[in-house]
Every structure is written in structure tokens, then in C-alpha cells.
Amino acid sequence: MRPRLMAKRALVFALALTLLALSGCAPQPAPEEQAEDAVLLGFSQLGWESAWRIGNSLDIQEAAERAGVQLMFDNAQQKQENQIKAIRSFIAYQVDVIAFAPIVEQGWDTVLQEAKDAGIPVLLTDRLIVTDDPSLYVGYVGADFLEEGNKAGKFLIEKANREGLTDLKIVELSGTLSSSPMQQRGEGFRAAIEGDSRFEIIETMSGDFLRSKGKECMESLLERHEKIDVLFSHNDAMTLGAIEAIEEAGLVPGEDIIIITVDGEQAAIDLLQEGKINCVVECTPMLGDIIMDLAKKLAAGEEIPRVTNPEERAFTEFDEDLMDIPPRGY
Ligand code: GYE
């Protein structure tokens, strides 16, 4: 650790206790022996919208403890302005590294320039941003969303091939508007099925990655469209809500409507095994260990890869090991 950082540590602690109480940040007490020289990581989480997000937050907190990284964790309750505030407090505390999961792609340049001016490296986790200045962040750790959308489309093609299906009307429940998983899952899915006349996306609605909105959107879609053959949903939370709506409408999910979802939380895997979901594209929230490893490297002034994608698969009704999927942990 840089000597300047050792000297400022006591001050940081005192400040942290007062200011975190004001700003709503939750400091995670580090074990005594780490307090003096532990890497200090400021992490801005975007919210609590799904089991994925809760699993992600827990994993990051547990990984920090395992790695002896001192974590300042702030939850922005689904508001970009709260994330910007949290990043500003991390800059004020002079943390060693800032990591955050950007709720949307746009609007980060000013605050990231402030971090850059303060000499604090910024790591994007889970979601990407769009900026004209790529030097505003040092790297990204999270899923390849285009690939996830692609896997969803490829599953649908395989399903149609195996069962000789044609004229499939698709509805899409998309995630938070202008978020990178929403943009790229949609794009990857379209790229996979493009030009294949068996498939038509008849409507896309945003359910904001929320179970309650997933249900509302599906109710409205079912009311307005006589024929829906496929649901492609950008996350499990919305899918669980949509399945409630489908069952309440007297239809059988997985049979009357082919259901393709993204994430892989336990509840979705259970429904895949019951036949109510046909395909779950995996997106792991377990990014904590990689984030801690990269944060330590950054604090030590080392280079890190620009992009780190965890390995992910798809779970489908055609898998031979369908009943042997290990517990998902979230
Ligand atoms: O799919 C969803 C969550 O950003 C990858 O956000 C994440 C997505 C995830 O709320 O469940």
C-alpha cells in the first residue's frame, strides 16, 4: 500500500463513521488486524430489485471479508443520483478503489472525471456504461449480455427445430430501460433469430427487472394479444411474476407458452425442473471474489484486464443433467 494511504487511514475511519451515518452508507467493520493496511474499496450497489441483486450484494460483502478488503458499501435504492452521491463520498474518503454497478448506461462522465482527477481507479461491475472517454474506468467485470441474449435465441431455434414449430409470436419483457443488460440481451436475442421467418417479436414491454412489473406487463400482454407462443424475459424476477399472470389466465407455462429467462436463481431452476420454464440462461451474481482480486491489484498499482467475463452456461429442458443442477445459492 502507498505510504500516503497508511497515514490517512485513521482519518478515513473517523470520517467514515460520521459521514456514512449521514449518507446511508453501511461500512463493513474489518477485522482489527486488517484495519491499518487493508485495501479500502468503495462499492455503490444500484438497488434491491431482484434476488439476483440481493445475492450479488451478499456475495460482495462476504468476499470482502474473506479477502480482508475493507468495504464501504452503499445501496442506491434504484436511483442514479444516489449512486453519483455515493461515488462522490468515496472520493471524499480517498478510498483506494471505487467499484459500482451502473443502473443505466449514460450520465457518468462528470463524476468519473472527478474520480480520475483524484487518482482513484474505477472498476465497473455487473453493468456497463457508455462514454466517449474510455479512460474514465479501468475495467469491467460482469456478464457478456450480448452472448446471453444470443443463447436465449439459439435455444428457441433448437426448440423450433426439434419440435417442428413455425409461426411463433414472441413477447419480450425487457429490463430497466437504458441499462446495458436490457440493451444487449435484446440485441443478442434479435441477432440470433434475425431473418428466420418462424419467429416474430410482436411486443416488447419494460418490467424494470421487477417481479411485480413482470406480472403487470404479462397481464396486459395477454389481454391485448390473442396468440402468444413465446416469452423472452430479461430476468427471472420478471419471469416469476409473468408466470403467475399466465397461470391466472388459465394457461400452462412451459407448454402453452415457451418461457425463456435470464439469471438462474433457485426459484427459476426449480420451475425449469417442473417444466414451467423451458430455458434459463445463466448470469451469475457471484462476482465478489473477482472484484476483490481486481481491487487489490488496482490498489497495488497493477494493470488489470479491460474485461473479465465469468463463465456462464444455459440450462434447458433438453439437458441430460437437468435434475442434477447444484444449488444456486440465491
Ligand atoms: O439480470 C437482474 C438484475 O444487471 C445482470 O440486474 C444484472 C441484472 C440481472 O436485477 O436480475
PDB file of N, CA and C and ligand atoms in Angstrom, residues 49-50 52-53 126-127 145 181 185 209 234-235 263 283, ligand 1:
ATOM      1  N   GLU A  49     -33.564  -4.741  -6.533  1.00  0.00           N
ATOM      2  CA  GLU A  49     -34.736  -5.085  -7.342  1.00  0.00           C
ATOM      3  C   GLU A  49     -35.006  -6.572  -7.518  1.00  0.00           C
ATOM      4  N   SER A  50     -34.032  -7.428  -7.269  1.00  0.00           N
ATOM      5  CA  SER A  50     -34.236  -8.847  -7.587  1.00  0.00           C
ATOM      6  C   SER A  50     -33.420  -9.734  -6.656  1.00  0.00           C
ATOM      7  N   TRP A  52     -31.354 -11.755  -7.695  1.00  0.00           N
ATOM      8  CA  TRP A  52     -30.009 -11.664  -8.284  1.00  0.00           C
ATOM      9  C   TRP A  52     -29.218 -10.576  -7.569  1.00  0.00           C
ATOM     10  N   ARG A  53     -29.850  -9.411  -7.432  1.00  0.00           N
ATOM     11  CA  ARG A  53     -29.162  -8.249  -6.860  1.00  0.00           C
ATOM     12  C   ARG A  53     -28.814  -8.490  -5.393  1.00  0.00           C
ATOM     13  N   ASP A 126     -20.816  -5.715 -13.042  1.00  0.00           N
ATOM     14  CA  ASP A 126     -22.151  -6.172 -13.421  1.00  0.00           C
ATOM     15  C   ASP A 126     -22.741  -5.473 -14.649  1.00  0.00           C
ATOM     16  N   ARG A 127     -22.730  -4.139 -14.728  1.00  0.00           N
ATOM     17  CA  ARG A 127     -23.287  -3.466 -15.911  1.00  0.00           C
ATOM     18  C   ARG A 127     -22.259  -2.506 -16.512  1.00  0.00           C
ATOM     19  N   PHE A 145     -23.598  -9.722 -21.981  1.00  0.00           N
ATOM     20  CA  PHE A 145     -25.064  -9.715 -22.150  1.00  0.00           C
ATOM     21  C   PHE A 145     -25.493 -10.044 -23.577  1.00  0.00           C
ATOM     22  N   PRO A 181     -27.717  -4.519 -19.573  1.00  0.00           N
ATOM     23  CA  PRO A 181     -28.284  -5.848 -19.828  1.00  0.00           C
ATOM     24  C   PRO A 181     -29.556  -5.786 -20.666  1.00  0.00           C
ATOM     25  N   ARG A 185     -29.108  -7.771 -24.057  1.00  0.00           N
ATOM     26  CA  ARG A 185     -29.846  -9.043 -24.123  1.00  0.00           C
ATOM     27  C   ARG A 185     -30.840  -8.989 -25.282  1.00  0.00           C
ATOM     28  N   PHE A 209     -36.977  -5.138 -14.479  1.00  0.00           N
ATOM     29  CA  PHE A 209     -36.324  -6.205 -13.719  1.00  0.00           C
ATOM     30  C   PHE A 209     -37.076  -6.569 -12.431  1.00  0.00           C
ATOM     31  N   HIS A 234     -36.051 -10.749 -19.680  1.00  0.00           N
ATOM     32  CA  HIS A 234     -34.657 -10.402 -19.397  1.00  0.00           C
ATOM     33  C   HIS A 234     -34.184 -10.763 -17.995  1.00  0.00           C
ATOM     34  N   ASN A 235     -35.089 -11.128 -17.092  1.00  0.00           N
ATOM     35  CA  ASN A 235     -34.592 -11.691 -15.817  1.00  0.00           C
ATOM     36  C   ASN A 235     -35.634 -12.573 -15.137  1.00  0.00           C
ATOM     37  N   ASP A 263     -30.815 -15.375 -15.799  1.00  0.00           N
ATOM     38  CA  ASP A 263     -30.259 -15.233 -14.439  1.00  0.00           C
ATOM     39  C   ASP A 263     -29.866 -16.613 -13.903  1.00  0.00           C
ATOM     40  N   CYS A 283     -26.737 -16.084 -15.620  1.00  0.00           N
ATOM     41  CA  CYS A 283     -25.985 -14.846 -15.414  1.00  0.00           C
ATOM     42  C   CYS A 283     -25.619 -14.862 -13.936  1.00  0.00           C
TER      43      CYS A 283
HETATM   44  O1  GYE B   1     -30.148  -9.970 -14.653  1.00  0.00           O
HETATM   45  C1  GYE B   1     -31.266  -8.804 -12.944  1.00  0.00           C
HETATM   46  C2  GYE B   1     -30.860  -7.691 -12.096  1.00  0.00           C
HETATM   47  O2  GYE B   1     -27.574  -6.318 -14.018  1.00  0.00           O
HETATM   48  C3  GYE B   1     -27.155  -8.540 -14.677  1.00  0.00           C
HETATM   49  O3  GYE B   1     -29.989  -6.928 -12.911  1.00  0.00           O
HETATM   50  C4  GYE B   1     -27.920  -7.641 -13.787  1.00  0.00           C
HETATM   51  C5  GYE B   1     -29.416  -7.782 -13.867  1.00  0.00           C
HETATM   52  C6  GYE B   1     -29.951  -9.164 -13.550  1.00  0.00           C
HETATM   53  O4  GYE B   1     -31.808  -7.055 -11.435  1.00  0.00           O
HETATM   54  O5  GYE B   1     -31.913  -9.831 -12.268  1.00  0.00           O
END
